[in-house]
Tab-separated table of C-alpha atoms in Angstrom:
chain	number	residue	atom	x	y	z
A	1	UNK	CA	-19.904	-4.683	15.810
A	2	UNK	CA	-21.842	-2.654	18.393
A	3	UNK	CA	-19.335	-3.698	21.039
A	4	UNK	CA	-16.499	-2.630	18.794
A	5	UNK	CA	-18.054	0.771	18.128
A	6	UNK	CA	-18.862	1.642	21.734
A	7	UNK	CA	-15.548	0.340	23.019
A	8	UNK	CA	-13.720	3.320	21.553
A	9	UNK	CA	-15.215	5.556	24.237
A	10	UNK	CA	-12.950	3.953	26.818
A	11	UNK	CA	-9.880	5.171	24.972
A	12	UNK	CA	-7.414	7.892	25.739
A	13	UNK	CA	-4.950	9.455	23.338
A	14	UNK	CA	-1.565	8.802	25.022
A	15	UNK	CA	-0.710	5.123	24.608
A	16	UNK	CA	0.940	3.169	27.401
A	17	UNK	CA	1.718	0.027	25.388
A	18	UNK	CA	3.630	1.220	22.313
A	19	UNK	CA	4.939	-2.257	21.398
A	20	UNK	CA	1.410	-3.709	21.434
A	21	UNK	CA	0.243	-0.755	19.352
A	22	UNK	CA	3.047	-1.313	16.852
A	23	UNK	CA	2.228	-5.019	16.681
A	24	UNK	CA	-1.482	-4.371	16.170
A	25	UNK	CA	-0.852	-2.025	13.258
A	26	UNK	CA	1.986	-4.011	11.676
A	27	UNK	CA	0.578	-7.543	11.845
A	28	UNK	CA	-2.786	-6.411	10.544
A	29	UNK	CA	-1.193	-4.386	7.763
A	30	UNK	CA	0.998	-7.328	6.746
A	31	UNK	CA	-2.082	-9.563	6.521
A	32	UNK	CA	-3.892	-6.931	4.442
A	33	UNK	CA	-1.050	-6.727	1.932
A	34	UNK	CA	-0.519	-10.477	1.907
A	35	UNK	CA	-4.114	-10.863	0.697
A	36	UNK	CA	-3.727	-8.039	-1.838
A	37	UNK	CA	-0.534	-9.411	-3.379
A	38	UNK	CA	-1.585	-13.079	-3.321
A	39	UNK	CA	-4.071	-12.236	-6.053
A	40	UNK	CA	-1.306	-10.699	-8.178
A	41	UNK	CA	1.015	-13.694	-7.865
A	42	UNK	CA	-1.735	-16.220	-8.689
A	43	UNK	CA	-3.603	-14.237	-11.336
A	44	UNK	CA	-2.742	-16.619	-14.178
A	45	UNK	CA	-4.208	-19.617	-12.327
A	46	UNK	CA	-7.309	-17.642	-11.359
A	47	UNK	CA	-7.854	-16.531	-14.955
A	48	UNK	CA	-7.602	-20.104	-16.225
A	49	UNK	CA	-10.391	-21.285	-13.914
A	50	UNK	CA	-12.651	-18.258	-13.528
A	51	UNK	CA	-12.676	-16.926	-17.098
A	52	UNK	CA	-13.668	-18.844	-20.252
A	53	UNK	CA	-10.911	-20.310	-22.389
A	54	UNK	CA	-12.705	-19.535	-25.624
A	55	UNK	CA	-13.550	-16.168	-27.141
A	56	UNK	CA	-17.245	-16.849	-27.546
A	57	UNK	CA	-18.363	-14.366	-24.914
A	58	UNK	CA	-16.690	-10.972	-25.294
A	59	UNK	CA	-18.068	-9.692	-21.978
A	60	UNK	CA	-15.958	-11.981	-19.813
A	61	UNK	CA	-12.532	-11.183	-21.327
A	62	UNK	CA	-13.438	-7.512	-20.945
A	63	UNK	CA	-14.144	-8.059	-17.257
A	64	UNK	CA	-10.855	-9.916	-16.941
A	65	UNK	CA	-8.807	-7.236	-18.658
A	66	UNK	CA	-10.266	-4.084	-17.180
A	67	UNK	CA	-12.473	-4.644	-14.158
A	68	UNK	CA	-10.544	-7.195	-12.086
A	69	UNK	CA	-7.172	-5.478	-12.302
A	70	UNK	CA	-8.334	-1.869	-12.344
A	71	UNK	CA	-11.262	-1.864	-9.940
A	72	UNK	CA	-9.104	-2.874	-6.982
A	73	UNK	CA	-6.845	0.137	-7.408
A	74	UNK	CA	-9.629	2.566	-8.148
A	75	UNK	CA	-11.682	1.473	-5.157
A	76	UNK	CA	-8.797	2.426	-2.890
A	77	UNK	CA	-9.678	6.166	-2.803
A	78	UNK	CA	-13.247	5.237	-1.868
A	79	UNK	CA	-11.893	3.012	0.902
A	80	UNK	CA	-9.586	5.785	2.072
A	81	UNK	CA	-12.508	8.183	2.306
A	82	UNK	CA	-15.057	5.829	3.895
A	83	UNK	CA	-12.730	4.057	6.339
A	84	UNK	CA	-10.959	7.307	7.102
A	85	UNK	CA	-14.329	8.797	8.033
A	86	UNK	CA	-15.034	5.808	10.305
A	87	UNK	CA	-11.644	6.337	11.963
A	88	UNK	CA	-12.376	10.028	12.529
A	89	UNK	CA	-15.956	9.488	13.677
A	90	UNK	CA	-15.750	6.224	15.652
A	91	UNK	CA	-12.072	5.698	16.385
A	92	UNK	CA	-8.904	4.423	14.732
A	93	UNK	CA	-9.194	0.969	16.254
A	94	UNK	CA	-12.734	0.543	14.987
A	95	UNK	CA	-11.643	1.367	11.445
A	96	UNK	CA	-8.694	-1.029	11.684
A	97	UNK	CA	-11.045	-3.768	12.864
A	98	UNK	CA	-13.441	-3.146	9.972
A	99	UNK	CA	-10.675	-3.131	7.341
A	100	UNK	CA	-9.113	-6.411	8.437
A	101	UNK	CA	-12.477	-8.178	8.631
A	102	UNK	CA	-13.344	-6.793	5.204
A	103	UNK	CA	-10.055	-8.044	3.778
A	104	UNK	CA	-10.498	-11.456	5.412
A	105	UNK	CA	-13.997	-11.773	3.987
A	106	UNK	CA	-12.956	-10.701	0.492
A	107	UNK	CA	-9.967	-13.065	0.571
A	108	UNK	CA	-12.256	-15.941	1.492
A	109	UNK	CA	-14.587	-14.888	-1.321
A	110	UNK	CA	-11.702	-15.161	-3.809
A	111	UNK	CA	-10.853	-18.606	-2.426
A	112	UNK	CA	-14.471	-19.737	-2.784
A	113	UNK	CA	-15.083	-18.222	-6.233
A	114	UNK	CA	-16.735	-20.816	-8.479
A	115	UNK	CA	-15.145	-21.808	-11.761
A	116	UNK	CA	-16.506	-20.586	-15.071
A	117	UNK	CA	-17.324	-24.177	-15.998
A	118	UNK	CA	-19.559	-24.471	-12.923
A	119	UNK	CA	-21.197	-21.045	-12.741
A	120	UNK	CA	-20.666	-19.280	-16.052
A	121	UNK	CA	-20.517	-15.469	-16.035
A	122	UNK	CA	-21.344	-15.462	-12.304
A	123	UNK	CA	-17.775	-16.657	-11.587
A	124	UNK	CA	-15.961	-13.526	-12.862
A	125	UNK	CA	-18.671	-11.332	-11.337
A	126	UNK	CA	-17.940	-12.842	-7.906
A	127	UNK	CA	-14.213	-12.336	-8.460
A	128	UNK	CA	-14.682	-8.690	-9.444
A	129	UNK	CA	-16.780	-8.143	-6.312
A	130	UNK	CA	-14.065	-9.702	-4.145
A	131	UNK	CA	-11.344	-7.565	-5.713
A	132	UNK	CA	-13.514	-4.481	-5.281
A	133	UNK	CA	-13.826	-5.232	-1.558
A	134	UNK	CA	-10.077	-5.813	-1.336
A	135	UNK	CA	-9.422	-2.389	-2.859
A	136	UNK	CA	-11.860	-0.817	-0.418
A	137	UNK	CA	-10.086	-2.508	2.463
A	138	UNK	CA	-6.531	-1.630	1.397
A	139	UNK	CA	-7.438	2.030	0.839
A	140	UNK	CA	-9.036	2.195	4.264
A	141	UNK	CA	-6.161	0.323	5.905
A	142	UNK	CA	-3.627	2.960	4.907
A	143	UNK	CA	-5.784	5.801	6.193
A	144	UNK	CA	-6.491	4.148	9.547
A	145	UNK	CA	-3.117	2.491	10.212
A	146	UNK	CA	-1.128	5.611	9.240
A	147	UNK	CA	-3.048	7.655	11.769
A	148	UNK	CA	-2.983	4.926	14.399
A	149	UNK	CA	0.782	4.321	14.094
A	150	UNK	CA	1.797	7.963	14.319
A	151	UNK	CA	-0.595	8.768	17.166
A	152	UNK	CA	0.710	5.726	19.095
A	153	UNK	CA	4.337	6.886	18.947
A	154	UNK	CA	6.111	8.355	21.927
A	155	UNK	CA	7.946	11.718	21.828
A	156	UNK	CA	10.591	11.778	19.117
A	157	UNK	CA	9.558	8.401	17.715
A	158	UNK	CA	6.906	9.240	15.113
A	159	UNK	CA	9.305	8.613	12.222
A	160	UNK	CA	10.345	5.238	13.638
A	161	UNK	CA	6.737	4.123	14.143
A	162	UNK	CA	5.853	5.467	10.697
A	163	UNK	CA	8.510	3.261	9.097
A	164	UNK	CA	6.700	0.091	10.152
A	165	UNK	CA	3.966	0.892	7.621
A	166	UNK	CA	6.283	-0.289	4.851
A	167	UNK	CA	8.076	-2.907	6.954
A	168	UNK	CA	4.763	-4.726	7.320
A	169	UNK	CA	3.692	-4.034	3.730
A	170	UNK	CA	6.929	-5.574	2.459
A	171	UNK	CA	6.571	-8.529	4.832
A	172	UNK	CA	3.078	-9.245	3.492
A	173	UNK	CA	4.323	-9.080	-0.086
A	174	UNK	CA	7.248	-11.425	0.631
A	175	UNK	CA	5.052	-13.967	2.441
A	176	UNK	CA	2.528	-13.960	-0.414
A	177	UNK	CA	5.328	-14.471	-2.928
A	178	UNK	CA	6.887	-17.239	-0.840
A	179	UNK	CA	3.653	-19.197	-0.376
A	180	UNK	CA	2.721	-18.866	-4.042
A	181	UNK	CA	6.196	-20.076	-5.073
A	182	UNK	CA	6.039	-22.996	-2.615
A	183	UNK	CA	2.689	-24.144	-3.966
A	184	UNK	CA	3.791	-23.887	-7.594
A	185	UNK	CA	6.981	-25.854	-6.857
A	186	UNK	CA	5.314	-28.648	-4.847
A	187	UNK	CA	1.943	-29.175	-6.533
A	188	UNK	CA	1.278	-30.571	-9.985
A	189	UNK	CA	-0.125	-28.251	-12.633
A	190	UNK	CA	-3.461	-30.063	-12.392
A	191	UNK	CA	-3.655	-29.660	-8.595
A	192	UNK	CA	-2.584	-26.039	-8.821
A	193	UNK	CA	-5.318	-25.261	-11.332
A	194	UNK	CA	-7.889	-27.358	-9.485
A	195	UNK	CA	-7.527	-26.255	-5.852
A	196	UNK	CA	-3.978	-25.115	-5.115
A	197	UNK	CA	-4.518	-21.490	-6.081
A	198	UNK	CA	-7.333	-21.229	-3.533
A	199	UNK	CA	-5.138	-22.175	-0.544
A	200	UNK	CA	-3.399	-18.787	-0.047
A	201	UNK	CA	-6.738	-16.980	0.035
A	202	UNK	CA	-8.284	-19.305	2.611
A	203	UNK	CA	-5.073	-18.949	4.629
A	204	UNK	CA	-5.366	-15.169	4.276
A	205	UNK	CA	-8.874	-15.278	5.722
A	206	UNK	CA	-7.589	-17.252	8.723
A	207	UNK	CA	-4.675	-14.851	9.205
A	208	UNK	CA	-7.164	-11.980	9.186
A	209	UNK	CA	-8.777	-13.481	12.284
A	210	UNK	CA	-5.365	-13.443	13.991
A	211	UNK	CA	-4.950	-9.791	13.038
A	212	UNK	CA	-8.465	-9.070	14.303
A	213	UNK	CA	-7.652	-10.652	17.680
A	214	UNK	CA	-4.443	-8.629	18.040
A	215	UNK	CA	-6.185	-5.389	17.116
A	216	UNK	CA	-8.936	-6.016	19.656
A	217	UNK	CA	-6.319	-5.585	22.387
A	218	UNK	CA	-4.972	-2.314	20.999
A	219	UNK	CA	-5.562	1.045	22.649
A	220	UNK	CA	-7.582	3.725	20.877
A	221	UNK	CA	-5.480	6.784	19.975
A	222	UNK	CA	-8.271	9.279	19.334
A	223	UNK	CA	-8.223	11.693	22.267
A	224	UNK	CA	-11.057	12.117	24.761
A	225	UNK	CA	-11.624	15.627	23.424
A	226	UNK	CA	-12.015	14.214	19.924
A	227	UNK	CA	-14.586	11.724	21.149
A	228	UNK	CA	-16.666	14.448	22.813
A	229	UNK	CA	-16.625	16.807	19.824
A	230	UNK	CA	-19.244	16.637	17.016
A	231	UNK	CA	-18.475	14.004	14.423
A	232	UNK	CA	-16.957	15.328	11.180
A	233	UNK	CA	-18.843	15.037	7.905
A	234	UNK	CA	-17.756	12.629	5.197
A	235	UNK	CA	-16.224	15.341	2.978
A	236	UNK	CA	-15.222	17.774	5.706
A	237	UNK	CA	-11.478	17.224	5.192
A	238	UNK	CA	-11.708	18.046	1.484
A	239	UNK	CA	-14.061	20.966	2.033
A	240	UNK	CA	-12.200	22.656	4.873
A	241	UNK	CA	-8.626	21.657	4.056
A	242	UNK	CA	-8.227	21.748	0.260
A	243	UNK	CA	-4.615	22.969	0.487
A	244	UNK	CA	-3.611	20.085	2.750
A	245	UNK	CA	-5.374	17.616	0.437
A	246	UNK	CA	-3.446	18.908	-2.571
A	247	UNK	CA	-0.268	18.815	-0.513
A	248	UNK	CA	-0.775	15.104	0.214
A	249	UNK	CA	-1.085	14.504	-3.533
A	250	UNK	CA	2.064	16.488	-4.291
A	251	UNK	CA	4.040	14.656	-1.608
A	252	UNK	CA	2.820	11.262	-2.811
A	253	UNK	CA	3.021	11.451	-6.617
A	254	UNK	CA	6.787	10.975	-6.869
A	255	UNK	CA	6.855	8.425	-4.073
A	256	UNK	CA	4.143	6.212	-5.522
A	257	UNK	CA	5.522	6.117	-9.083
A	258	UNK	CA	8.992	5.302	-7.727
A	259	UNK	CA	7.636	2.682	-5.311
A	260	UNK	CA	5.601	0.749	-7.867
A	261	UNK	CA	8.332	1.036	-10.479
A	262	UNK	CA	11.028	-0.347	-8.193
A	263	UNK	CA	9.051	-2.892	-6.149
A	264	UNK	CA	6.609	-4.234	-8.754
A	265	UNK	CA	7.455	-3.278	-12.334
A	266	UNK	CA	11.269	-3.354	-12.451
A	267	UNK	CA	11.593	-7.144	-12.993
A	268	UNK	CA	9.227	-6.895	-15.968
A	269	UNK	CA	10.979	-3.750	-17.233
A	270	UNK	CA	14.327	-5.569	-17.058
A	271	UNK	CA	12.901	-8.537	-18.989
A	272	UNK	CA	11.418	-6.323	-21.706
A	273	UNK	CA	14.277	-3.885	-22.126
A	274	UNK	CA	17.449	-5.669	-21.010
A	275	UNK	CA	16.715	-9.300	-21.863
A	276	UNK	CA	17.157	-10.508	-18.288
A	277	UNK	CA	15.891	-14.012	-17.555
A	278	UNK	CA	12.539	-14.049	-15.756
A	279	UNK	CA	13.742	-16.195	-12.851
A	280	UNK	CA	16.780	-13.951	-12.309
A	281	UNK	CA	14.556	-10.871	-12.399
A	282	UNK	CA	12.177	-12.316	-9.794
A	283	UNK	CA	15.044	-13.424	-7.534
A	284	UNK	CA	16.656	-9.982	-7.673
A	285	UNK	CA	13.282	-8.441	-6.888
A	286	UNK	CA	12.798	-10.681	-3.849
A	287	UNK	CA	16.278	-9.972	-2.440
A	288	UNK	CA	15.926	-6.235	-2.939
A	289	UNK	CA	12.479	-6.245	-1.287
A	290	UNK	CA	13.904	-7.907	1.828
A	291	UNK	CA	16.729	-5.330	1.848
A	292	UNK	CA	14.140	-2.565	1.470
A	293	UNK	CA	12.134	-3.783	4.465
A	294	UNK	CA	15.234	-3.779	6.669
A	295	UNK	CA	16.062	-0.189	5.684
A	296	UNK	CA	12.758	1.323	6.816
A	297	UNK	CA	13.408	1.704	10.587
A	298	UNK	CA	16.775	3.319	9.836
A	299	UNK	CA	15.045	5.925	7.677
A	300	UNK	CA	12.468	6.573	10.373
A	301	UNK	CA	15.139	7.039	13.064
A	302	UNK	CA	17.134	9.420	10.856
A	303	UNK	CA	14.033	11.538	10.252
A	304	UNK	CA	13.338	11.757	13.994
A	305	UNK	CA	16.847	13.072	14.514
A	306	UNK	CA	17.445	15.272	11.450
A	307	UNK	CA	13.917	16.024	10.183
A	308	UNK	CA	11.514	14.846	7.505
A	309	UNK	CA	12.452	17.266	4.746
A	310	UNK	CA	16.112	16.145	4.314
A	311	UNK	CA	14.994	12.562	3.735
A	312	UNK	CA	12.228	13.579	1.336
A	313	UNK	CA	14.694	15.673	-0.679
A	314	UNK	CA	17.203	12.814	-0.643
A	315	UNK	CA	14.512	10.638	-2.181
A	316	UNK	CA	13.005	13.139	-4.616
A	317	UNK	CA	16.184	14.696	-6.006
A	318	UNK	CA	17.934	11.329	-5.974
A	319	UNK	CA	15.287	9.773	-8.209
A	320	UNK	CA	15.021	12.896	-10.377
A	321	UNK	CA	18.761	12.745	-11.104
A	322	UNK	CA	19.428	8.995	-11.067
A	323	UNK	CA	16.328	7.232	-12.465
A	324	UNK	CA	17.426	7.614	-16.088
A	325	UNK	CA	21.066	6.507	-15.605
A	326	UNK	CA	20.040	3.635	-13.301
A	327	UNK	CA	17.438	2.203	-15.689
A	328	UNK	CA	19.673	2.757	-18.714
A	329	UNK	CA	22.443	0.851	-16.895
A	330	UNK	CA	20.380	-2.351	-16.930
A	331	UNK	CA	21.744	-5.134	-19.097
A	332	UNK	CA	21.586	-8.914	-19.213
A	333	UNK	CA	23.246	-9.337	-15.822
A	334	UNK	CA	21.779	-10.479	-12.503
A	335	UNK	CA	24.414	-8.556	-10.528
A	336	UNK	CA	23.709	-5.286	-12.340
A	337	UNK	CA	19.949	-5.664	-11.893
A	338	UNK	CA	20.353	-6.389	-8.177
A	339	UNK	CA	22.648	-3.374	-7.762
A	340	UNK	CA	20.198	-1.098	-9.594
A	341	UNK	CA	17.274	-2.373	-7.529
A	342	UNK	CA	19.088	-1.982	-4.204
A	343	UNK	CA	20.319	1.507	-5.120
A	344	UNK	CA	16.733	2.510	-5.856
A	345	UNK	CA	15.545	0.971	-2.573
A	346	UNK	CA	18.016	3.126	-0.624
A	347	UNK	CA	16.687	6.274	-2.298
A	348	UNK	CA	13.075	5.138	-1.960
A	349	UNK	CA	13.471	4.698	1.800
A	350	UNK	CA	13.703	8.490	2.095
A	351	UNK	CA	10.008	8.573	1.187
A	352	UNK	CA	8.470	5.315	2.358
A	353	UNK	CA	9.958	5.258	5.861
A	354	UNK	CA	8.350	8.573	6.807
A	355	UNK	CA	5.366	9.079	4.520
A	356	UNK	CA	2.922	8.047	7.263
A	357	UNK	CA	4.434	10.561	9.700
A	358	UNK	CA	4.560	13.364	7.138
A	359	UNK	CA	0.927	12.830	6.145
A	360	UNK	CA	-0.332	12.627	9.737
A	361	UNK	CA	1.558	15.778	10.736
A	362	UNK	CA	-0.178	17.800	8.011
A	363	UNK	CA	-3.833	17.282	9.000
A	364	UNK	CA	-5.585	18.224	12.246
A	365	UNK	CA	-6.743	15.230	14.316
A	366	UNK	CA	-10.458	15.821	13.748
A	367	UNK	CA	-10.221	14.775	10.062
A	368	UNK	CA	-6.745	13.239	10.016
A	369	UNK	CA	-7.613	9.743	8.755
A	370	UNK	CA	-10.074	10.781	6.033
A	371	UNK	CA	-7.872	13.753	5.133
A	372	UNK	CA	-4.952	11.421	4.477
A	373	UNK	CA	-6.859	8.471	3.040
A	374	UNK	CA	-8.644	9.961	0.049
A	375	UNK	CA	-5.958	12.146	-1.614
A	376	UNK	CA	-3.228	9.598	-0.903
A	377	UNK	CA	-5.155	6.649	-2.356
A	378	UNK	CA	-6.356	8.674	-5.347
A	379	UNK	CA	-2.776	9.671	-6.173
A	380	UNK	CA	-1.623	6.055	-5.827
A	381	UNK	CA	-4.404	4.876	-8.143
A	382	UNK	CA	-3.608	7.496	-10.795
A	383	UNK	CA	0.186	7.269	-10.782
A	384	UNK	CA	1.329	4.194	-8.834
A	385	UNK	CA	-1.223	1.680	-10.067
A	386	UNK	CA	-0.748	2.765	-13.673
A	387	UNK	CA	3.096	2.614	-13.642
A	388	UNK	CA	3.350	-0.882	-15.234
A	389	UNK	CA	0.803	0.063	-17.897
A	390	UNK	CA	2.567	3.327	-18.765
A	391	UNK	CA	5.909	1.537	-18.960
A	392	UNK	CA	4.500	-1.189	-21.207
A	393	UNK	CA	2.721	1.400	-23.365
A	394	UNK	CA	5.964	3.292	-23.983
A	395	UNK	CA	7.596	-0.022	-24.952
A	396	UNK	CA	4.765	-0.903	-27.342
A	397	UNK	CA	5.001	2.532	-28.968
A	398	UNK	CA	8.717	2.056	-29.520
A	399	UNK	CA	9.732	4.664	-26.944
A	400	UNK	CA	10.764	2.571	-23.947
A	401	UNK	CA	13.440	5.150	-23.084
A	402	UNK	CA	10.749	7.697	-22.185
A	403	UNK	CA	9.545	5.782	-19.127
A	404	UNK	CA	12.582	6.593	-16.938
A	405	UNK	CA	12.119	10.268	-17.812
A	406	UNK	CA	8.447	10.027	-16.837
A	407	UNK	CA	9.443	8.713	-13.397
A	408	UNK	CA	12.194	11.323	-13.027
A	409	UNK	CA	9.909	14.255	-13.891
A	410	UNK	CA	7.238	13.201	-11.373
A	411	UNK	CA	9.908	12.836	-8.659
A	412	UNK	CA	11.228	16.295	-9.546
A	413	UNK	CA	7.722	17.751	-9.177
A	414	UNK	CA	7.406	16.191	-5.727
A	415	UNK	CA	10.845	17.573	-4.828
A	416	UNK	CA	9.543	21.079	-5.488
A	417	UNK	CA	6.772	20.377	-2.984
A	418	UNK	CA	9.304	19.067	-0.440
A	419	UNK	CA	11.364	22.264	-0.749
A	420	UNK	CA	8.410	24.337	0.447
A	421	UNK	CA	7.213	21.835	3.038
A	422	UNK	CA	7.502	23.080	6.642
A	423	UNK	CA	9.560	20.858	8.944
A	424	UNK	CA	7.246	19.006	11.332
A	425	UNK	CA	9.482	16.340	12.873
A	426	UNK	CA	10.127	18.177	16.125
A	427	UNK	CA	6.697	19.707	16.567
A	428	UNK	CA	4.247	18.198	19.001
A	429	UNK	CA	1.585	16.206	17.160
A	430	UNK	CA	-1.774	17.948	17.307
A	431	UNK	CA	-4.306	15.881	19.221
C-alpha cells in the first residue's frame, strides 16, 4: 500500500494513454458492479443457507430484512466521502486501487460466509459485514472513477469518456445476471444451495485482481499543482461548497429514481401491476439493459457536440411527461413491456451518459472526488435505493397508480435544476 500511495507523486494531469485510462476505469467499474449485483441475483440462495429456516430467533430475520439489504445502500455515502477524500488527498488512482481491493475482499467474504447451521448467528453477521464493505466500495468507486474518467478525457471528449461509467456498470450487471442464470440452469437445487451460490463471489474476487492489475498501469490524473498543495480536509467540500453539493443532489434525484425504476424495478412492477410472466419480464429487462449500454457513448458524443443541458432536459422533461403514460401502457404483453423499457432507456441515456461529466465540471479539482461522492451517493441511497420499496408500498396500500406520478414529480424537480444549470460542455476543465 505504501508503494501505491507514493506512486501518485510521479503523475501528471494530462494523460497520454486515453485508451488505457478508459480501460482501467471501465474494467474495474464493471467488476465492482458485477460483485454488487451478484448478491442481488443470488439473494434467495444466500438467505436459505445463511439465515435460519425457523422463526425461533427473531434477531436473525430482522438482520435479513433490514440490515443486509439496506446497509449496502446506506454505506455508499460514507464510501463516497471517505474514498473521495482519498482520491483528493492521495490521488485518483490510489482510490481506485483501494476500492477494487475492498470489493474483491468483500466479495470473497460473501463467498466464504459460513452457513447458519455451522456458525449460528455469526453467519448473518459476517454477511452483513461483507455487504457493508461492498456498499463502502461502490460509493467510493463512483466518486473516484467519475473524477478519473473525466480528467483522463482529451479536449471535447469528456462526455464520451463519461458515458463509459454506465457502459461498464451495465456490463457488470449483465455478466452477474448471466453467470447466476447459467449456474441455476446447470446445477441441481441441492448443489446450488450447497456451494453453487458461492462461485460467482469467488470469481468476483479473482476478477478484482485483474482489475487491480489494469489499474496499476493507469496514469494519475491529479495535477502536479494539486499534489503540491495542502491536502483538503474530510468535510472541506461540504463546508466550502454547500451550493455545489446541493446542486449535485438536485441533478441526481430524478436520474436515480428513473434509473432504478427502469433498470431494476420495472420487471417486478410489470409482474405486480400488469400480470406479466416473470420469465418474460426478466428477458425484457435483459434485452433493454443491453440496448441501454449501447446507447451510452452516443449520448456522450451528442453532449460533447451540443452541450450537457439539452440532454439533461431531454431526460428530465421526457420522464416528467411520459412516465405515467408509459407505465400505464403496460399490459400482459412481452412486446409492450420491451417497448416501454426501451423507450425509457432512450430517455434515461440523457442523464446517465453524461452524469459523470456534469458532476466533475461542477466542483473544483481540489475537492472534486469527495465533493461528488457524498451528495451523489446520499441522493442515490434516499431515492434510488428506495424505489422498489416505495413502488411496492404504494401497491400494498392499494394505490399502485401513484408510483408513476412519484417518479414523474422527482424528474420534474430535477428538470427545474437543469434549466438553471450553466452549460459546461465547452469550458476547459479546471485542474
